[in-house]
Short mmCIF file of C-alpha atoms (C1' of nucleotides) in Angstrom, two decimals:
data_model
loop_
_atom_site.label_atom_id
_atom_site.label_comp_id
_atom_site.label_asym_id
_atom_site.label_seq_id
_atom_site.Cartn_x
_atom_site.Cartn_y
_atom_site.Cartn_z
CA UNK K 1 16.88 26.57 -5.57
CA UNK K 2 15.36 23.99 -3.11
CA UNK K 3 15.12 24.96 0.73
CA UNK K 4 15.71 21.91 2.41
CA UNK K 5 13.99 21.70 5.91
CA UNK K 6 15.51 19.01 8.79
CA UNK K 7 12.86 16.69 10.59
CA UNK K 8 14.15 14.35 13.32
CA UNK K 9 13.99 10.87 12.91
CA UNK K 10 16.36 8.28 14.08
CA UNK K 11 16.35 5.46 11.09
CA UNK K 12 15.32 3.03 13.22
CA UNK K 13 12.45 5.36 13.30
CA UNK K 14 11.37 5.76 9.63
CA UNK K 15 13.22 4.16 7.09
CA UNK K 16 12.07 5.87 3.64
CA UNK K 17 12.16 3.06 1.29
CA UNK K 18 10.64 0.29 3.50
CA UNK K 19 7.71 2.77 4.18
CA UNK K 20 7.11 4.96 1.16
CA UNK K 21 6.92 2.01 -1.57
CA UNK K 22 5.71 -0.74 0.21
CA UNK K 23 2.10 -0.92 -1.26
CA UNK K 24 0.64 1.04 1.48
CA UNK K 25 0.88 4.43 -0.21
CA UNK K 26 1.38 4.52 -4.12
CA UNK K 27 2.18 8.14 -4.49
CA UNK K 28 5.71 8.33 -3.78
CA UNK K 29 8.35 7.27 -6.30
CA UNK K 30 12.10 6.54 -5.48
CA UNK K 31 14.69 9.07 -7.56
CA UNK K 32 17.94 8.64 -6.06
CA UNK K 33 19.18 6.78 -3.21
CA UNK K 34 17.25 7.27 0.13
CA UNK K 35 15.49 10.03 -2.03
CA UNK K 36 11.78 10.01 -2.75
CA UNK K 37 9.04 12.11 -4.77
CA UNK K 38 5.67 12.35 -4.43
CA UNK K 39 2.84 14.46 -4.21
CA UNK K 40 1.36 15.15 -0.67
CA UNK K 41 -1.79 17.13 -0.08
CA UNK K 42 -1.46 20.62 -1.83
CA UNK K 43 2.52 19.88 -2.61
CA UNK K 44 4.78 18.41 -4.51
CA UNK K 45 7.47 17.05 -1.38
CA UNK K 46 10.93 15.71 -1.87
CA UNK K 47 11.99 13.98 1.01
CA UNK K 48 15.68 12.23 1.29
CA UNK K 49 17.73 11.10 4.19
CA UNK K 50 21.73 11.79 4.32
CA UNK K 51 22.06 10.95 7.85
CA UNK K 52 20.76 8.66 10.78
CA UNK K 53 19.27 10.99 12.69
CA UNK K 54 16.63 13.15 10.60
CA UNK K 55 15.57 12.94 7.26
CA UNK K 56 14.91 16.63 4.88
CA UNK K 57 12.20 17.65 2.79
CA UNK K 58 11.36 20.48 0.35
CA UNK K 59 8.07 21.66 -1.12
CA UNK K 60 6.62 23.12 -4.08
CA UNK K 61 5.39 25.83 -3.40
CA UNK K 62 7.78 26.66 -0.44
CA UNK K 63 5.94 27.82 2.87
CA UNK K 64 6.87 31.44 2.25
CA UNK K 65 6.87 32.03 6.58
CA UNK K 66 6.98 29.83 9.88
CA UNK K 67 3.77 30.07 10.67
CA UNK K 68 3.40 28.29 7.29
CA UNK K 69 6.40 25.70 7.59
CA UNK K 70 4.66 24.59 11.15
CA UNK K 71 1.59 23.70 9.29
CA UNK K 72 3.13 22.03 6.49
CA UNK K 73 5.58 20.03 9.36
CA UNK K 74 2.55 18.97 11.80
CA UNK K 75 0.71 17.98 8.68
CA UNK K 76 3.67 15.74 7.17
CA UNK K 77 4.43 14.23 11.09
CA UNK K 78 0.74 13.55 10.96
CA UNK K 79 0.95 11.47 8.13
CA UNK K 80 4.04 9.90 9.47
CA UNK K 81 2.34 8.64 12.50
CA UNK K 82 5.39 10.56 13.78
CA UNK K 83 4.89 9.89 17.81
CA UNK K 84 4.66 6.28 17.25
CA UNK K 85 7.71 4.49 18.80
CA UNK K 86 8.40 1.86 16.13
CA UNK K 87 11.58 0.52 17.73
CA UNK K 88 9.50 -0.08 21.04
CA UNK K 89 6.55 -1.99 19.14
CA UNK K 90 8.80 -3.99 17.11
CA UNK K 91 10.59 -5.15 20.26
CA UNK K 92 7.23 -5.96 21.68
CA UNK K 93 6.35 -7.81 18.92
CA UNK K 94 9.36 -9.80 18.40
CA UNK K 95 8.87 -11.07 21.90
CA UNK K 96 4.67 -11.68 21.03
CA UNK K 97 6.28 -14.08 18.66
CA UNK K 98 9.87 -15.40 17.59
CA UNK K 99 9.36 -15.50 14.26
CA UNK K 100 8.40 -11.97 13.99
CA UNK K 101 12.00 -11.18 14.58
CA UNK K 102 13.65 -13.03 12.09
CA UNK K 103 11.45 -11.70 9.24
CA UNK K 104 11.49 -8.09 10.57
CA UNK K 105 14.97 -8.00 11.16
CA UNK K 106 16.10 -6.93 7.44
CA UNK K 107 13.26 -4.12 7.17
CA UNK K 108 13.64 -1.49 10.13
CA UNK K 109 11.44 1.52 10.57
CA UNK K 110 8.20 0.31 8.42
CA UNK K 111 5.41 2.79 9.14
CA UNK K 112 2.22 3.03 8.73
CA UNK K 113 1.16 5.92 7.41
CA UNK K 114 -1.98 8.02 8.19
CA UNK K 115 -3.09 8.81 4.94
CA UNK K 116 -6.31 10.50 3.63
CA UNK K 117 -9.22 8.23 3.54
CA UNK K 118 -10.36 9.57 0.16
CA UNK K 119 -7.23 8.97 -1.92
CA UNK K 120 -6.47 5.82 0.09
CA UNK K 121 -10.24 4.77 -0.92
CA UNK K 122 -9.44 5.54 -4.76
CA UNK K 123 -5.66 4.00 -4.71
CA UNK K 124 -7.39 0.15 -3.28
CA UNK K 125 -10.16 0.29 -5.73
CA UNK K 126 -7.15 0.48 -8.01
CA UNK K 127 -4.89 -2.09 -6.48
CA UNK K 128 -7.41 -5.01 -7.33
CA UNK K 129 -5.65 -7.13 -9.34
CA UNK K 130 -3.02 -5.01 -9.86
CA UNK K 131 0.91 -4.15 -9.16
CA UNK K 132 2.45 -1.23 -7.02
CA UNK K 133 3.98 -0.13 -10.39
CA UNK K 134 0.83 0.07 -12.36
CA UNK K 135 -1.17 1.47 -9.27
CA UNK K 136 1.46 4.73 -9.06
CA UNK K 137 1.32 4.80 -12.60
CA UNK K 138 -2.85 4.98 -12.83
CA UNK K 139 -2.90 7.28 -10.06
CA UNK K 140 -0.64 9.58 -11.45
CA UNK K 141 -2.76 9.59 -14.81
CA UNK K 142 -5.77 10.45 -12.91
CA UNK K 143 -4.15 13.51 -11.21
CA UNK K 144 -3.18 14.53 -14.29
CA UNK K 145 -6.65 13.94 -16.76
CA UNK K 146 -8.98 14.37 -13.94
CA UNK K 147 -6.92 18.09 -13.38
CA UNK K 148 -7.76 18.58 -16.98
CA UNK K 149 -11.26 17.71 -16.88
CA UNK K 150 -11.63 20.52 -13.84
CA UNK K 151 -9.71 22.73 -15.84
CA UNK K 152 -12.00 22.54 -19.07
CA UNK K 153 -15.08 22.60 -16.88
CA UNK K 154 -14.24 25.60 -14.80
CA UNK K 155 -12.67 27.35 -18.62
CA UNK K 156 -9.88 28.15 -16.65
CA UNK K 157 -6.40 27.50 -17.32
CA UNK K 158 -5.38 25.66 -14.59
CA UNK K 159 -7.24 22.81 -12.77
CA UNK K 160 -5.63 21.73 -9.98
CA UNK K 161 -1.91 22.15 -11.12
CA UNK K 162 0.85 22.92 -8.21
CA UNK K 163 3.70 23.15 -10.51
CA UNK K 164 6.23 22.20 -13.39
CA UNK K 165 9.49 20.29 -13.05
CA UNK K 166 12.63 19.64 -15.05
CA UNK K 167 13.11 16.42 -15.55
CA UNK K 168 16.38 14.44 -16.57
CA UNK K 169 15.80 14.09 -20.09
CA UNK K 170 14.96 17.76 -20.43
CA UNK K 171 11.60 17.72 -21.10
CA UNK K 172 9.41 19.27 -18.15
CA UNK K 173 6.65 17.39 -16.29
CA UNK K 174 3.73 18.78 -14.73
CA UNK K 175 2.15 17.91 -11.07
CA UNK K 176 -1.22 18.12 -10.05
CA UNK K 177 -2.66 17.47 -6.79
CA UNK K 178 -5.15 14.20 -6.04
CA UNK K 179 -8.98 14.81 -7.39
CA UNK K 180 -11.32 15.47 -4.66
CA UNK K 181 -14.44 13.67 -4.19
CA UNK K 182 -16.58 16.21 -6.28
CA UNK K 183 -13.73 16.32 -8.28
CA UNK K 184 -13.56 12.80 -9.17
CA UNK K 185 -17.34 12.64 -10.07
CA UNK K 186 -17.31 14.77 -12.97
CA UNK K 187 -15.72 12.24 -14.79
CA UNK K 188 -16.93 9.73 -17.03
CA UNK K 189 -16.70 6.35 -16.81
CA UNK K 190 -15.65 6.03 -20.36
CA UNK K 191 -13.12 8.35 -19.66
CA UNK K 192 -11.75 6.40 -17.06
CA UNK K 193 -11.60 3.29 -19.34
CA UNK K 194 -9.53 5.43 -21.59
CA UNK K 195 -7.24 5.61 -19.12
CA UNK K 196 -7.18 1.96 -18.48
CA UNK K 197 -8.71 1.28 -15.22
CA UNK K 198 -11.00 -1.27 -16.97
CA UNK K 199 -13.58 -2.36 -14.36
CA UNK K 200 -12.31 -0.47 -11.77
CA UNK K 201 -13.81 2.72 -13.67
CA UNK K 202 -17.15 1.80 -12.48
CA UNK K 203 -16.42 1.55 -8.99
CA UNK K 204 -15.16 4.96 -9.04
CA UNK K 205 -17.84 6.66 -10.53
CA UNK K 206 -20.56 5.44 -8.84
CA UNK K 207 -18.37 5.78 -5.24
CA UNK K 208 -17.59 9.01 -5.76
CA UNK K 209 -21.59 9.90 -6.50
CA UNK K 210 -22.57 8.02 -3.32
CA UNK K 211 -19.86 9.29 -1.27
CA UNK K 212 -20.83 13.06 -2.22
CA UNK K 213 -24.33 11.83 -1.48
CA UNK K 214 -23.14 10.85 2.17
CA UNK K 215 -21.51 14.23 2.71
CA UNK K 216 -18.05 13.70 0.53
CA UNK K 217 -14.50 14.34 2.39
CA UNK K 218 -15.97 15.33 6.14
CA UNK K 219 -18.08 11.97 5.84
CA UNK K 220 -14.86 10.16 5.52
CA UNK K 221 -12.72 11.57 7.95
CA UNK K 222 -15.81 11.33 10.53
CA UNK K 223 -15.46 7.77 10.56
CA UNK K 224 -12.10 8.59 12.27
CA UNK K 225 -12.92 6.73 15.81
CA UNK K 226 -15.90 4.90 15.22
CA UNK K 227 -15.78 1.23 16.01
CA UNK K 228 -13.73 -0.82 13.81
CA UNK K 229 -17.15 -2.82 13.06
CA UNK K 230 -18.94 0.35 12.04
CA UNK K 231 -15.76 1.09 9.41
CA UNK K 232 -16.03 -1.88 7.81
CA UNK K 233 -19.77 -1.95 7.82
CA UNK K 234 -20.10 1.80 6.03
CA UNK K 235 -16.61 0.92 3.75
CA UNK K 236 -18.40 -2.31 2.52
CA UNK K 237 -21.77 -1.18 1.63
CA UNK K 238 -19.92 1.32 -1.00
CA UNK K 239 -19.30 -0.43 -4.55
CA UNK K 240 -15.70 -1.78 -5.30
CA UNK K 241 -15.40 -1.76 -1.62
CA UNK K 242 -15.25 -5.49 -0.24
CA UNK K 243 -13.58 -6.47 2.64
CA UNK K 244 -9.55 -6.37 1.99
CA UNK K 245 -10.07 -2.87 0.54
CA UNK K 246 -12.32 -2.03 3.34
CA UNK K 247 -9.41 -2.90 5.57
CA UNK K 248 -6.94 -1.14 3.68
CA UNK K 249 -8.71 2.38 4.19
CA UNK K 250 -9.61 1.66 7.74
CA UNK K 251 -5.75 0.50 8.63
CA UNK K 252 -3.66 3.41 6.43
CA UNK K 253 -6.46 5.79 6.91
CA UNK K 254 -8.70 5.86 9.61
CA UNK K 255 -6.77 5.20 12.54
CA UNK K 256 -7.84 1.42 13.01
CA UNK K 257 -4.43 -0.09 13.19
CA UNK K 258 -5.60 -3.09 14.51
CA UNK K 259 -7.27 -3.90 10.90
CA UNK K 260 -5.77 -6.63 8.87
CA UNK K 261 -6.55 -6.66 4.93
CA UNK K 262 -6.21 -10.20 4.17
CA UNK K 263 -5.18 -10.57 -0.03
CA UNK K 264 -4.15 -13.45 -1.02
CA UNK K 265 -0.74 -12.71 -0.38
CA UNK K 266 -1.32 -12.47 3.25
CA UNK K 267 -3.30 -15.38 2.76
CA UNK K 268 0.16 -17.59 1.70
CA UNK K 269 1.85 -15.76 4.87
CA UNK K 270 -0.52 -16.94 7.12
CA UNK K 271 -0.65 -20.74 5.73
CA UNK K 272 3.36 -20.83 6.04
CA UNK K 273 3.33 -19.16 9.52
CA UNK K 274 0.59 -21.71 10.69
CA UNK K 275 -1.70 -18.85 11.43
CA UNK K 276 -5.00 -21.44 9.91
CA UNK K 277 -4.61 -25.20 10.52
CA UNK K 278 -6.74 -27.37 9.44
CA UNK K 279 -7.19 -26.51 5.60
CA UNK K 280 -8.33 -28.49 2.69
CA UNK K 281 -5.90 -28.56 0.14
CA UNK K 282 -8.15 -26.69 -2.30
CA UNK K 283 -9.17 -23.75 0.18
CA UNK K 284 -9.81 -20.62 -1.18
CA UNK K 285 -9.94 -17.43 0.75
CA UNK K 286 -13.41 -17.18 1.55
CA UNK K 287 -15.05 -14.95 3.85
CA UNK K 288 -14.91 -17.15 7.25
CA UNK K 289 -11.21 -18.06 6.15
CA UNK K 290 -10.70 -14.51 6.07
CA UNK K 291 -12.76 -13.46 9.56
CA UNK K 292 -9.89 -16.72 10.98
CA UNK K 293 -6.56 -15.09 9.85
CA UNK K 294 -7.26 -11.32 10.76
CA UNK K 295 -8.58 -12.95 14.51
CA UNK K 296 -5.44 -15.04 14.02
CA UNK K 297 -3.11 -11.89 13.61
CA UNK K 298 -4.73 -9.99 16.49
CA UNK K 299 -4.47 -13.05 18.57
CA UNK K 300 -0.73 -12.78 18.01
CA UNK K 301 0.29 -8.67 18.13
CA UNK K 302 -2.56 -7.43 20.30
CA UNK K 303 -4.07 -3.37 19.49
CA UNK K 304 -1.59 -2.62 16.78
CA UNK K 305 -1.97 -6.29 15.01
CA UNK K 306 -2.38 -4.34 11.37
CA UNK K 307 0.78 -2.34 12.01
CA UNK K 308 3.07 -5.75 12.57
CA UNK K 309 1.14 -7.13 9.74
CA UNK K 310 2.25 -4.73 7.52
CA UNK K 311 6.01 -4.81 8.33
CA UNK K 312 5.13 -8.88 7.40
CA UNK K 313 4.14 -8.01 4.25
CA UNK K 314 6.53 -5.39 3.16
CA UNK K 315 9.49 -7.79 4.45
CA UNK K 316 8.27 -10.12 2.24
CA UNK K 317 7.44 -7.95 -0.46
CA UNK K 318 10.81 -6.50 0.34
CA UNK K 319 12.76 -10.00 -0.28
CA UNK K 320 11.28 -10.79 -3.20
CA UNK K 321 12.16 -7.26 -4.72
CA UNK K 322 15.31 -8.14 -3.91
CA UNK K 323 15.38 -11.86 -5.78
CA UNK K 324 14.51 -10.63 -8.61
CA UNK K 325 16.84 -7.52 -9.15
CA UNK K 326 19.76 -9.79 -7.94
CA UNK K 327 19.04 -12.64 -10.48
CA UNK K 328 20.89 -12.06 -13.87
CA UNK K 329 20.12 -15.31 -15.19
CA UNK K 330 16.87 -15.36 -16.82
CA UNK K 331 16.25 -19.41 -16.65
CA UNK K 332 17.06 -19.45 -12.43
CA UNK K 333 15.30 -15.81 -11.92
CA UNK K 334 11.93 -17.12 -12.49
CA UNK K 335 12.08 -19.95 -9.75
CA UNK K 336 14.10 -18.44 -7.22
CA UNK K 337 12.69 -14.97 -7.27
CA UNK K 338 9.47 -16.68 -5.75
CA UNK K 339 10.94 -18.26 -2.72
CA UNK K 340 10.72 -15.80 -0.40
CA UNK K 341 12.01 -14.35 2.49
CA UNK K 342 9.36 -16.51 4.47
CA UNK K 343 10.37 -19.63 2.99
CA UNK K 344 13.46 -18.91 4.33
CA UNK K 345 12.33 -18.73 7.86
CA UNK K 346 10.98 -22.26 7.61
CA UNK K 347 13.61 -23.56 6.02
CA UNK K 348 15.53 -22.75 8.80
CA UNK K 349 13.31 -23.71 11.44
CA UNK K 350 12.58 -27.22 13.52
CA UNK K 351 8.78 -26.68 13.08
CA UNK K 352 6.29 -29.13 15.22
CA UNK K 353 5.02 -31.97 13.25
CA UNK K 354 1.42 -30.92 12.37
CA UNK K 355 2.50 -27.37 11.04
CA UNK K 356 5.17 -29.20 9.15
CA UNK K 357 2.44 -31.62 7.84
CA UNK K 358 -0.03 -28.97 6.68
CA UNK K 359 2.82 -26.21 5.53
CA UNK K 360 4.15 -28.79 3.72
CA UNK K 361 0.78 -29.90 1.89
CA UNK K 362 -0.06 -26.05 1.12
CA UNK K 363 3.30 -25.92 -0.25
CA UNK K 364 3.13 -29.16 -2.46
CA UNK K 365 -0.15 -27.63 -3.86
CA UNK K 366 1.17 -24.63 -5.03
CA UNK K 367 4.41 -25.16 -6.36
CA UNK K 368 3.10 -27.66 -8.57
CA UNK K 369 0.80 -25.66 -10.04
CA UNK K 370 2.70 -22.49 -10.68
CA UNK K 371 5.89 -24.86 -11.28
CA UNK K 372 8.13 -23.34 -8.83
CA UNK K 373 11.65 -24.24 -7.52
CA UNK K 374 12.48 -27.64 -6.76
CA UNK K 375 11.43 -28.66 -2.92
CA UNK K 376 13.68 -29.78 -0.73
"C1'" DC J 1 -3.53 -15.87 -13.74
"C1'" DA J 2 -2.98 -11.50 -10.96
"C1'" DG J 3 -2.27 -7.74 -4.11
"C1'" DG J 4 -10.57 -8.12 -5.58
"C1'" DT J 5 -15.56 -7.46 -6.14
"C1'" DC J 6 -20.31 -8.30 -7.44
"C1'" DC X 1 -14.74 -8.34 -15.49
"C1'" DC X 2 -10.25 -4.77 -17.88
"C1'" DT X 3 -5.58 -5.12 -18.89
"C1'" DG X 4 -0.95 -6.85 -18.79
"C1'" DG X 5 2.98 -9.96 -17.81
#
DNA sequence: CAGGTC
DNA sequence: CCTGG
């Protein structure tokens, strides 16, 4: 029997889907409508929302008194960012710039979360080349094998198991909580390759040996209010670590929320928004380009520039979930589900001359390559 | 050729 | 470079 605990938060506030499962986090999975799963530190949390003013969750194990349940709470708010005013900072940013607005305006209450640094470090060294589906899916393996490995090690029976679960089609599925550091590092990297991380398996060997070298989990979190500079700096120097994942940890994890990971993604955002001017056709996203688009971002949304940024890319990430879930016909799915919710924008928009030159160009490029939809 | 790194 | 769409 669940025990379902209330948490207020307006759904202009925190709005479950746009935040849980928009590539910032890849540990929660959707099960029902406006109902998630995931593990969260020592639990297994269900969180759902019925209801526009709070949202619920339950744990496994239950907090078996208050003084437990307070924890638990100021733990989860934590990771919620849960004083942030979202409704103010969109406002403010939809007035830093119009078009802001228009792209935000389908995706309320985005948030970023504050997550831990060391699971955040793992789930980017995973994301290179790589899908939120395949991410969740690698991550859960690891809980799971790495759990076993502890297990074996320790000849005890359990590893880092929190429980058991029915699932629909009867069978029963266990959850384990997220390796630690020291954890992590007593696996092979062949055994990692057996679980398919292919290069990535390298990385996460040899970072979890040097960051256990550096003084494992507190080393991490100390990097909590340092200078952005200094993040990036220590984040880089680690292997698998270059600078988009180094910006990932330091925005979702170590309270830098002016940091801007730039993928290539973010890369086409920028170019249709104008954000870079200038461009050769052929321009990849080298490391100046890169230094030019996350100045360009804070230029635009001030202290919190990563925050906006990330309500960019989850609208557009958002959109183009959408496209291709509403597209039955496989022959139009494949063109349309690429125009995204961006394209839109500009489609709609008068823009000045020279962006319209050089958006245009960019777009010329690329949908002649990838053979995209038709251009207008 | 992909939500990157060496 | 691993693996997958």
């Amino acid at each position: 029997m669940k025990i379902w605990k209330k948490l207020k938060f307006p759904a202009q506030e925190f709005n479950l889907e746009n935040t849980l499962v928009n590539g910032q986090c890849f540990n929660w999975r959707k099960i029902g409508d406006h109902h998630y799963e995931g593990v969260f530190s020592k639990y297994y949390v269900q969180v759902k929302r019925d209801n526009d003013a709070y949202v619920q969750y339950s744990t496994i194990p239950p907090n078996e008194n208050p003084e437990k349940e307070q924890l638990f709470e100021d733990q989860f708010k934590s990771y919620l960012n849960y004083d942030a005013n979202i409704p103010e900072l969109y406002e403010h940013w939809a007035q830093k710039d119009k078009r802001f607005s228009q792209i935000a305006e389908p995706i309320h209450g985005v948030r970023c979360l504050r997550q831990d640094p060391w699971e955040c470090t793992v789930s980017f060294i995973c994301s290179q080349c790589n899908n939120i589906k395949r991410i969740t899916q690698l991550l859960e393996t690891l809980r799971k094998t790495v759990s076993q490995i502890v297990a074996l090690n320790q000849q005890s029976q359990f590893g880092s198991e929190i429980c058991e679960i029915d699932q629909d089609d009867g069978t029963r599925r266990k959850i384990y909580q997220f390796p630690t550091v020291e954890q992590l590092q007593t696996a092979t990297e062949k055994q990692l390759r057996e679980l398919m991380f292919g290069y990535r398996a390298k990385y996460l060997v040899a970072i979890s040996k040097q960051i256990v070298d550096k003084g494992g989990q507190n080393w991490l979190e100390s990097l909590r209010g340092q200078p952005n500079e200094k993040i990036r700096e220590e984040l880089t120097s680690l292997p698998g670590i270059g600078s988009k994942v180094a910006d990932c940890i330091a925005l979702f994890s170590l309270d830098c929320a002016n940091s801007i990971p730039v993928d290539t993604h973010v890369f086409q955002i920028a170019l249709k928004l104008g954000y870079v001017k200038g461009l050769k056709k052929d321009s990849s996203l080298n490391n100046k380009l890169y230094l030019q688009i996350v100045q360009a971002f804070r230029d635009k949304f001030g202290d919190k520039a990563g925050w906006a940024h990330q309500i960019m890319f989850a609208g557009d990430l958002k959109s183009f979930q959408e496209k291709i879930s509403n597209s039955n016909s496989a022959n139009t799915s494949a063109q349309n589900s690429k125009k995204r919710k961006i394209d839109e924008i500009k489609d709609q928009e008068e823009e000045k001359e020279e962006e319209e030159i050089k958006v245009q160009d960019v777009d010329t490029k690329r949908e002649t390559r990838s053979k995209r939809r038709k251009l207008n």
